[in-house]
Amino acid sequence: MALMISYLHILTLISLFNPLVQTVNFSYPAVFNFGDSNSDTGGLAAAIAFPVNSPNGQTYFLKPSGRFCDGRLIVDFLVDAMDLPLLNAYLDSVGAPNFGTGCNFATGGSTILPANAASTSPFSFGIQVAQFLRFKARVLELLAKGKGLEKFLPPEDYFKKGLYMFDIGQNDLDGAFYSTSEDQVLALIPTILQEFESGVKKLYEQGARQFWIHNTGPLGCLPRIIATFGNNSSKIDELGCVSSHNRAATLFNLQLHGLCRKLQSQFLDANVTYVDVFSIKLNLISNSSQYGFAHFITACCGYGGPPLNYDSRISCGQTKSLNGTLVTSKPCNDTREYVNWDGNHYTEAANLHISSQILTGKYSDPLLSDSMQFIFRSKF
């Protein structure tokens, strides 16, 4: 395993000194998003009636919006930067959703590998890709009938001109740690990425040409992971994060970066952009006070108090009897002071910071054009 990691480091160093010459335009007529709860805008809540209740959504939407957050997600800020409306979830059929500028196939709990009976979400990456294929076929069928649905559906050329965004893989690593050793988790990564590569190639065959791929974040810094795996101080790093989970995320990202470069070399008429979200999130956690956050590892909405304010027995917003006492998992007074929302996900304030860093272009390969500037219309 050590030999494999060393080899990957060498490949990565070589690639960094031989950057792709293309720059990426960040203005698209539509966005098609694939992922898990980090970019789910209502899919899981609609599909299996998963409870994403109050106080989720309280900061921006002022009510639950299907998002695992107090407000907006990274994907919300990114589409906003393109002057596009927020993405409707593919699985949310109530309320006459408008898919004219894209569609979101992400669902909370989703994995890249096929789901099993124990999975939170049955909508693994392969299923999400299959849903896209159905979506595209149905859109073209309806447009051909010419029944005035054009204002609700993307034109045919949007499927080629649109941006295909991905933020998935965290749950594959997360789930594997509950039943296997760290070495076994690391050994599983190539299989995970083979499945991801297969799905991306299917989208390319369907005309997708603009790919925007987020790597996975520092899994070991989530309060839930620390509460579960961080009881032994020898397993914790200087930030208080679980070392094994961050090592797995780092190796996953190295191999994902290599895959992105491989795909770019194969898809000569496409743009494949790798986005280093891990570095942005880890920098935020490491230097939280510099960015105006008072708490980097404490959940805003949770139970138990510092340092983690997380209890696996009661989720954000729940009222439950614990040890004979009725307690409620309540949100903090000011979500802008917290990086973490509920022990698993980031606050809107953190998502805004992460998005602004993504749009500097410094964390992308290939780099975004230096001439591109974005203005966030902050709703705080």
mmCIF file of N, CA and C in Angstrom, residues 234-335:
data_model
loop_
_atom_site.group_PDB
_atom_site.id
_atom_site.type_symbol
_atom_site.label_atom_id
_atom_site.label_comp_id
_atom_site.label_asym_id
_atom_site.label_seq_id
_atom_site.Cartn_x
_atom_site.Cartn_y
_atom_site.Cartn_z
ATOM 1 N N SER A 234 -4.619 8.824 19.892
ATOM 2 C CA SER A 234 -3.601 8.493 18.897
ATOM 3 C C SER A 234 -4.154 8.526 17.478
ATOM 4 N N LYS A 235 -5.488 8.522 17.353
ATOM 5 C CA LYS A 235 -6.125 8.530 16.039
ATOM 6 C C LYS A 235 -6.503 9.933 15.583
ATOM 7 N N ILE A 236 -6.180 10.934 16.418
ATOM 8 C CA ILE A 236 -6.573 12.310 16.153
ATOM 9 C C ILE A 236 -5.356 13.147 15.758
ATOM 10 N N ASP A 237 -5.541 14.026 14.779
ATOM 11 C CA ASP A 237 -4.434 14.890 14.374
ATOM 12 C C ASP A 237 -4.451 16.194 15.177
ATOM 13 N N GLU A 238 -3.596 17.124 14.816
ATOM 14 C CA GLU A 238 -3.443 18.359 15.589
ATOM 15 C C GLU A 238 -4.678 19.246 15.546
ATOM 16 N N LEU A 239 -5.542 19.062 14.544
ATOM 17 C CA LEU A 239 -6.775 19.842 14.459
ATOM 18 C C LEU A 239 -7.923 19.204 15.231
ATOM 19 N N GLY A 240 -7.705 17.947 15.654
ATOM 20 C CA GLY A 240 -8.780 17.212 16.312
ATOM 21 C C GLY A 240 -9.561 16.336 15.351
ATOM 22 N N CYS A 241 -9.069 16.193 14.120
ATOM 23 C CA CYS A 241 -9.736 15.380 13.094
ATOM 24 C C CYS A 241 -9.221 13.938 13.141
ATOM 25 N N VAL A 242 -10.017 13.007 12.637
ATOM 26 C CA VAL A 242 -9.633 11.596 12.604
ATOM 27 C C VAL A 242 -8.691 11.360 11.422
ATOM 28 N N SER A 243 -7.472 10.963 11.734
ATOM 29 C CA SER A 243 -6.413 10.862 10.719
ATOM 30 C C SER A 243 -6.728 9.847 9.629
ATOM 31 N N SER A 244 -7.246 8.681 10.012
ATOM 32 C CA SER A 244 -7.480 7.607 9.038
ATOM 33 C C SER A 244 -8.451 8.047 7.946
ATOM 34 N N HIS A 245 -9.500 8.738 8.334
ATOM 35 C CA HIS A 245 -10.506 9.169 7.362
ATOM 36 C C HIS A 245 -9.966 10.244 6.427
ATOM 37 N N ASN A 246 -9.125 11.124 6.956
ATOM 38 C CA ASN A 246 -8.528 12.141 6.084
ATOM 39 C C ASN A 246 -7.468 11.545 5.164
ATOM 40 N N ARG A 247 -6.771 10.513 5.638
ATOM 41 C CA ARG A 247 -5.830 9.821 4.742
ATOM 42 C C ARG A 247 -6.578 9.159 3.591
ATOM 43 N N ALA A 248 -7.693 8.538 3.894
ATOM 44 C CA ALA A 248 -8.489 7.890 2.847
ATOM 45 C C ALA A 248 -9.014 8.925 1.854
ATOM 46 N N ALA A 249 -9.487 10.056 2.358
ATOM 47 C CA ALA A 249 -9.977 11.110 1.472
ATOM 48 C C ALA A 249 -8.844 11.634 0.590
ATOM 49 N N THR A 250 -7.661 11.772 1.152
ATOM 50 C CA THR A 250 -6.510 12.263 0.387
ATOM 51 C C THR A 250 -6.129 11.301 -0.735
ATOM 52 N N LEU A 251 -6.100 10.014 -0.437
ATOM 53 C CA LEU A 251 -5.767 9.034 -1.466
ATOM 54 C C LEU A 251 -6.854 8.964 -2.532
ATOM 55 N N PHE A 252 -8.103 9.004 -2.103
ATOM 56 C CA PHE A 252 -9.223 9.041 -3.054
ATOM 57 C C PHE A 252 -9.050 10.227 -4.007
ATOM 58 N N ASN A 253 -8.713 11.387 -3.459
ATOM 59 C CA ASN A 253 -8.578 12.589 -4.279
ATOM 60 C C ASN A 253 -7.391 12.509 -5.231
ATOM 61 N N LEU A 254 -6.287 11.914 -4.795
ATOM 62 C CA LEU A 254 -5.143 11.724 -5.688
ATOM 63 C C LEU A 254 -5.523 10.873 -6.890
ATOM 64 N N GLN A 255 -6.244 9.805 -6.628
ATOM 65 C CA GLN A 255 -6.641 8.916 -7.719
ATOM 66 C C GLN A 255 -7.730 9.544 -8.587
ATOM 67 N N LEU A 256 -8.626 10.310 -7.965
ATOM 68 C CA LEU A 256 -9.650 11.012 -8.743
ATOM 69 C C LEU A 256 -9.004 12.048 -9.655
ATOM 70 N N HIS A 257 -7.992 12.744 -9.151
ATOM 71 C CA HIS A 257 -7.273 13.727 -9.962
ATOM 72 C C HIS A 257 -6.625 13.036 -11.170
ATOM 73 N N GLY A 258 -6.012 11.885 -10.924
ATOM 74 C CA GLY A 258 -5.415 11.131 -12.018
ATOM 75 C C GLY A 258 -6.456 10.697 -13.041
ATOM 76 N N LEU A 259 -7.630 10.296 -12.557
ATOM 77 C CA LEU A 259 -8.709 9.888 -13.463
ATOM 78 C C LEU A 259 -9.173 11.070 -14.308
ATOM 79 N N CYS A 260 -9.279 12.240 -13.702
ATOM 80 C CA CYS A 260 -9.713 13.420 -14.454
ATOM 81 C C CYS A 260 -8.744 13.729 -15.585
ATOM 82 N N ARG A 261 -7.459 13.596 -15.316
ATOM 83 C CA ARG A 261 -6.464 13.843 -16.360
ATOM 84 C C ARG A 261 -6.533 12.766 -17.458
ATOM 85 N N LYS A 262 -6.790 11.551 -17.036
ATOM 86 C CA LYS A 262 -6.954 10.477 -18.015
ATOM 87 C C LYS A 262 -8.148 10.752 -18.925
ATOM 88 N N LEU A 263 -9.268 11.170 -18.323
ATOM 89 C CA LEU A 263 -10.470 11.458 -19.107
ATOM 90 C C LEU A 263 -10.235 12.628 -20.046
ATOM 91 N N GLN A 264 -9.511 13.653 -19.574
ATOM 92 C CA GLN A 264 -9.222 14.789 -20.444
ATOM 93 C C GLN A 264 -8.393 14.366 -21.646
ATOM 94 N N SER A 265 -7.483 13.436 -21.441
ATOM 95 C CA SER A 265 -6.660 12.969 -22.563
ATOM 96 C C SER A 265 -7.468 12.131 -23.547
ATOM 97 N N GLN A 266 -8.551 11.523 -23.063
ATOM 98 C CA GLN A 266 -9.407 10.703 -23.918
ATOM 99 C C GLN A 266 -10.506 11.531 -24.577
ATOM 100 N N PHE A 267 -11.047 12.502 -23.839
ATOM 101 C CA PHE A 267 -12.132 13.343 -24.356
ATOM 102 C C PHE A 267 -11.519 14.619 -24.950
ATOM 103 N N LEU A 268 -10.966 14.518 -26.135
ATOM 104 C CA LEU A 268 -10.212 15.634 -26.704
ATOM 105 C C LEU A 268 -11.092 16.825 -27.047
ATOM 106 N N ASP A 269 -12.389 16.594 -27.211
ATOM 107 C CA ASP A 269 -13.302 17.686 -27.532
ATOM 108 C C ASP A 269 -14.098 18.133 -26.313
ATOM 109 N N ALA A 270 -13.609 17.805 -25.120
ATOM 110 C CA ALA A 270 -14.327 18.131 -23.884
ATOM 111 C C ALA A 270 -13.407 18.851 -22.907
ATOM 112 N N ASN A 271 -14.005 19.432 -21.882
ATOM 113 C CA ASN A 271 -13.268 20.017 -20.762
ATOM 114 C C ASN A 271 -13.589 19.231 -19.503
ATOM 115 N N VAL A 272 -12.564 18.717 -18.847
ATOM 116 C CA VAL A 272 -12.732 17.982 -17.592
ATOM 117 C C VAL A 272 -11.981 18.764 -16.518
ATOM 118 N N THR A 273 -12.709 19.369 -15.615
ATOM 119 C CA THR A 273 -12.106 20.215 -14.580
ATOM 120 C C THR A 273 -12.199 19.530 -13.222
ATOM 121 N N TYR A 274 -11.055 19.398 -12.584
ATOM 122 C CA TYR A 274 -10.952 18.827 -11.236
ATOM 123 C C TYR A 274 -10.871 19.978 -10.247
ATOM 124 N N VAL A 275 -11.717 19.943 -9.207
ATOM 125 C CA VAL A 275 -11.778 21.036 -8.236
ATOM 126 C C VAL A 275 -11.394 20.514 -6.856
ATOM 127 N N ASP A 276 -10.362 21.102 -6.283
ATOM 128 C CA ASP A 276 -9.808 20.642 -5.014
ATOM 129 C C ASP A 276 -10.567 21.248 -3.824
ATOM 130 N N VAL A 277 -11.769 20.752 -3.591
ATOM 131 C CA VAL A 277 -12.598 21.228 -2.480
ATOM 132 C C VAL A 277 -11.981 20.828 -1.140
ATOM 133 N N PHE A 278 -11.273 19.688 -1.102
ATOM 134 C CA PHE A 278 -10.624 19.238 0.131
ATOM 135 C C PHE A 278 -9.717 20.325 0.705
ATOM 136 N N SER A 279 -8.884 20.906 -0.141
ATOM 137 C CA SER A 279 -7.939 21.924 0.330
ATOM 138 C C SER A 279 -8.671 23.165 0.830
ATOM 139 N N ILE A 280 -9.730 23.543 0.142
ATOM 140 C CA ILE A 280 -10.499 24.716 0.562
ATOM 141 C C ILE A 280 -11.126 24.476 1.932
ATOM 142 N N LYS A 281 -11.743 23.315 2.108
ATOM 143 C CA LYS A 281 -12.406 23.008 3.373
ATOM 144 C C LYS A 281 -11.395 22.854 4.513
ATOM 145 N N LEU A 282 -10.280 22.192 4.232
ATOM 146 C CA LEU A 282 -9.281 21.996 5.283
ATOM 147 C C LEU A 282 -8.657 23.335 5.685
ATOM 148 N N ASN A 283 -8.446 24.216 4.724
ATOM 149 C CA ASN A 283 -7.928 25.547 5.023
ATOM 150 C C ASN A 283 -8.923 26.335 5.872
ATOM 151 N N LEU A 284 -10.198 26.206 5.555
ATOM 152 C CA LEU A 284 -11.236 26.876 6.337
ATOM 153 C C LEU A 284 -11.240 26.376 7.776
ATOM 154 N N ILE A 285 -11.146 25.061 7.947
ATOM 155 C CA ILE A 285 -11.141 24.475 9.286
ATOM 156 C C ILE A 285 -9.868 24.867 10.042
ATOM 157 N N SER A 286 -8.748 24.848 9.357
ATOM 158 C CA SER A 286 -7.466 25.153 9.990
ATOM 159 C C SER A 286 -7.329 26.620 10.381
ATOM 160 N N ASN A 287 -7.963 27.498 9.617
ATOM 161 C CA ASN A 287 -7.815 28.938 9.831
ATOM 162 C C ASN A 287 -9.173 29.620 9.990
ATOM 163 N N SER A 288 -10.081 28.936 10.654
ATOM 164 C CA SER A 288 -11.465 29.400 10.739
ATOM 165 C C SER A 288 -11.592 30.809 11.305
ATOM 166 N N SER A 289 -10.816 31.134 12.341
ATOM 167 C CA SER A 289 -10.938 32.455 12.968
ATOM 168 C C SER A 289 -10.561 33.571 12.008
ATOM 169 N N GLN A 290 -9.636 33.291 11.098
ATOM 170 C CA GLN A 290 -9.236 34.303 10.120
ATOM 171 C C GLN A 290 -10.369 34.639 9.158
ATOM 172 N N TYR A 291 -11.282 33.673 8.989
ATOM 173 C CA TYR A 291 -12.402 33.879 8.078
ATOM 174 C C TYR A 291 -13.687 34.254 8.816
ATOM 175 N N GLY A 292 -13.575 34.542 10.102
ATOM 176 C CA GLY A 292 -14.727 35.021 10.849
ATOM 177 C C GLY A 292 -15.567 33.959 11.523
ATOM 178 N N PHE A 293 -15.054 32.742 11.597
ATOM 179 C CA PHE A 293 -15.797 31.652 12.235
ATOM 180 C C PHE A 293 -15.231 31.394 13.630
ATOM 181 N N ALA A 294 -16.115 31.334 14.604
ATOM 182 C CA ALA A 294 -15.677 31.102 15.981
ATOM 183 C C ALA A 294 -15.550 29.617 16.299
ATOM 184 N N HIS A 295 -16.262 28.776 15.546
ATOM 185 C CA HIS A 295 -16.306 27.343 15.841
ATOM 186 C C HIS A 295 -16.090 26.555 14.547
ATOM 187 N N PHE A 296 -15.052 25.723 14.521
ATOM 188 C CA PHE A 296 -14.751 24.984 13.292
ATOM 189 C C PHE A 296 -15.056 23.495 13.395
ATOM 190 N N ILE A 297 -15.214 22.984 14.604
ATOM 191 C CA ILE A 297 -15.405 21.541 14.748
ATOM 192 C C ILE A 297 -16.624 21.211 15.611
ATOM 193 N N THR A 298 -17.350 22.247 16.028
ATOM 194 C CA THR A 298 -18.556 22.085 16.831
ATOM 195 C C THR A 298 -19.778 22.225 15.939
ATOM 196 N N ALA A 299 -20.706 21.301 16.037
ATOM 197 C CA ALA A 299 -21.935 21.389 15.247
ATOM 198 C C ALA A 299 -22.815 22.520 15.763
ATOM 199 N N CYS A 300 -23.353 23.312 14.858
ATOM 200 C CA CYS A 300 -24.271 24.384 15.239
ATOM 201 C C CYS A 300 -25.570 23.799 15.768
ATOM 202 N N CYS A 301 -26.121 22.846 15.025
ATOM 203 C CA CYS A 301 -27.393 22.233 15.406
ATOM 204 C C CYS A 301 -27.129 20.817 15.906
ATOM 205 N N GLY A 302 -27.192 20.645 17.215
ATOM 206 C CA GLY A 302 -26.892 19.335 17.779
ATOM 207 C C GLY A 302 -27.230 19.275 19.248
ATOM 208 N N TYR A 303 -26.694 18.275 19.901
ATOM 209 C CA TYR A 303 -26.967 18.086 21.325
ATOM 210 C C TYR A 303 -25.708 17.523 21.999
ATOM 211 N N GLY A 304 -25.453 17.987 23.208
ATOM 212 C CA GLY A 304 -24.318 17.474 23.955
ATOM 213 C C GLY A 304 -23.323 18.513 24.369
ATOM 214 N N GLY A 305 -23.368 19.680 23.731
ATOM 215 C CA GLY A 305 -22.448 20.745 24.082
ATOM 216 C C GLY A 305 -21.054 20.555 23.507
ATOM 217 N N PRO A 306 -20.171 21.538 23.744
ATOM 218 C CA PRO A 306 -18.800 21.461 23.223
ATOM 219 C C PRO A 306 -18.082 20.234 23.778
ATOM 220 N N PRO A 307 -17.050 19.738 23.055
ATOM 221 C CA PRO A 307 -16.478 20.377 21.865
ATOM 222 C C PRO A 307 -17.198 20.053 20.562
ATOM 223 N N LEU A 308 -17.968 18.966 20.515
ATOM 224 C CA LEU A 308 -18.567 18.552 19.250
ATOM 225 C C LEU A 308 -20.039 18.940 19.127
ATOM 226 N N ASN A 309 -20.754 18.988 20.239
ATOM 227 C CA ASN A 309 -22.200 19.228 20.232
ATOM 228 C C ASN A 309 -22.901 18.259 19.280
ATOM 229 N N TYR A 310 -22.509 17.011 19.358
ATOM 230 C CA TYR A 310 -23.089 15.988 18.477
ATOM 231 C C TYR A 310 -23.397 14.735 19.275
ATOM 232 N N ASP A 311 -24.598 14.200 19.083
ATOM 233 C CA ASP A 311 -25.022 12.946 19.701
ATOM 234 C C ASP A 311 -25.752 12.138 18.644
ATOM 235 N N SER A 312 -25.233 10.972 18.327
ATOM 236 C CA SER A 312 -25.789 10.157 17.241
ATOM 237 C C SER A 312 -27.230 9.728 17.506
ATOM 238 N N ARG A 313 -27.667 9.833 18.737
ATOM 239 C CA ARG A 313 -29.020 9.376 19.082
ATOM 240 C C ARG A 313 -30.104 10.391 18.728
ATOM 241 N N ILE A 314 -29.712 11.621 18.465
ATOM 242 C CA ILE A 314 -30.716 12.661 18.206
ATOM 243 C C ILE A 314 -30.209 13.608 17.125
ATOM 244 N N SER A 315 -30.933 13.698 16.031
ATOM 245 C CA SER A 315 -30.491 14.527 14.912
ATOM 246 C C SER A 315 -31.004 15.950 15.040
ATOM 247 N N CYS A 316 -30.458 16.828 14.229
ATOM 248 C CA CYS A 316 -30.791 18.254 14.258
ATOM 249 C C CYS A 316 -32.303 18.466 14.161
ATOM 250 N N GLY A 317 -32.846 19.194 15.137
ATOM 251 C CA GLY A 317 -34.263 19.522 15.144
ATOM 252 C C GLY A 317 -35.147 18.539 15.881
ATOM 253 N N GLN A 318 -34.626 17.377 16.217
ATOM 254 C CA GLN A 318 -35.423 16.348 16.873
ATOM 255 C C GLN A 318 -35.641 16.658 18.357
ATOM 256 N N THR A 319 -36.798 16.208 18.868
ATOM 257 C CA THR A 319 -37.054 16.175 20.299
ATOM 258 C C THR A 319 -37.234 14.716 20.676
ATOM 259 N N LYS A 320 -36.498 14.286 21.688
ATOM 260 C CA LYS A 320 -36.441 12.862 21.982
ATOM 261 C C LYS A 320 -36.137 12.646 23.457
ATOM 262 N N SER A 321 -36.543 11.500 23.974
ATOM 263 C CA SER A 321 -36.238 11.148 25.354
ATOM 264 C C SER A 321 -34.900 10.417 25.403
ATOM 265 N N LEU A 322 -33.937 11.022 26.097
ATOM 266 C CA LEU A 322 -32.632 10.410 26.285
ATOM 267 C C LEU A 322 -32.400 10.218 27.776
ATOM 268 N N ASN A 323 -32.207 8.972 28.144
ATOM 269 C CA ASN A 323 -31.972 8.641 29.562
ATOM 270 C C ASN A 323 -33.076 9.176 30.463
ATOM 271 N N GLY A 324 -34.307 9.108 29.943
ATOM 272 C CA GLY A 324 -35.461 9.513 30.740
ATOM 273 C C GLY A 324 -35.753 10.999 30.727
ATOM 274 N N THR A 325 -34.978 11.777 29.980
ATOM 275 C CA THR A 325 -35.185 13.222 29.920
ATOM 276 C C THR A 325 -35.524 13.637 28.494
ATOM 277 N N LEU A 326 -36.553 14.471 28.341
ATOM 278 C CA LEU A 326 -36.949 14.951 27.027
ATOM 279 C C LEU A 326 -36.028 16.096 26.618
ATOM 280 N N VAL A 327 -35.300 15.920 25.529
ATOM 281 C CA VAL A 327 -34.354 16.942 25.077
ATOM 282 C C VAL A 327 -34.587 17.256 23.604
ATOM 283 N N THR A 328 -34.113 18.422 23.185
ATOM 284 C CA THR A 328 -34.247 18.859 21.798
ATOM 285 C C THR A 328 -32.886 19.244 21.241
ATOM 286 N N SER A 329 -32.610 18.797 20.032
ATOM 287 C CA SER A 329 -31.381 19.174 19.335
ATOM 288 C C SER A 329 -31.638 20.506 18.635
ATOM 289 N N LYS A 330 -31.153 21.580 19.228
ATOM 290 C CA LYS A 330 -31.467 22.923 18.759
ATOM 291 C C LYS A 330 -30.310 23.549 17.980
ATOM 292 N N PRO A 331 -30.645 24.500 17.099
ATOM 293 C CA PRO A 331 -29.581 25.209 16.380
ATOM 294 C C PRO A 331 -28.933 26.272 17.254
ATOM 295 N N CYS A 332 -27.737 26.684 16.892
ATOM 296 C CA CYS A 332 -27.024 27.748 17.594
ATOM 297 C C CYS A 332 -27.694 29.096 17.311
ATOM 298 N N ASN A 333 -27.276 30.109 18.031
ATOM 299 C CA ASN A 333 -27.878 31.429 17.877
ATOM 300 C C ASN A 333 -27.469 32.123 16.581
ATOM 301 N N ASP A 334 -26.237 31.907 16.160
ATOM 302 C CA ASP A 334 -25.738 32.578 14.960
ATOM 303 C C ASP A 334 -24.985 31.575 14.095
ATOM 304 N N THR A 335 -25.627 31.108 13.044
ATOM 305 C CA THR A 335 -25.015 30.083 12.190
ATOM 306 C C THR A 335 -23.770 30.595 11.479
#
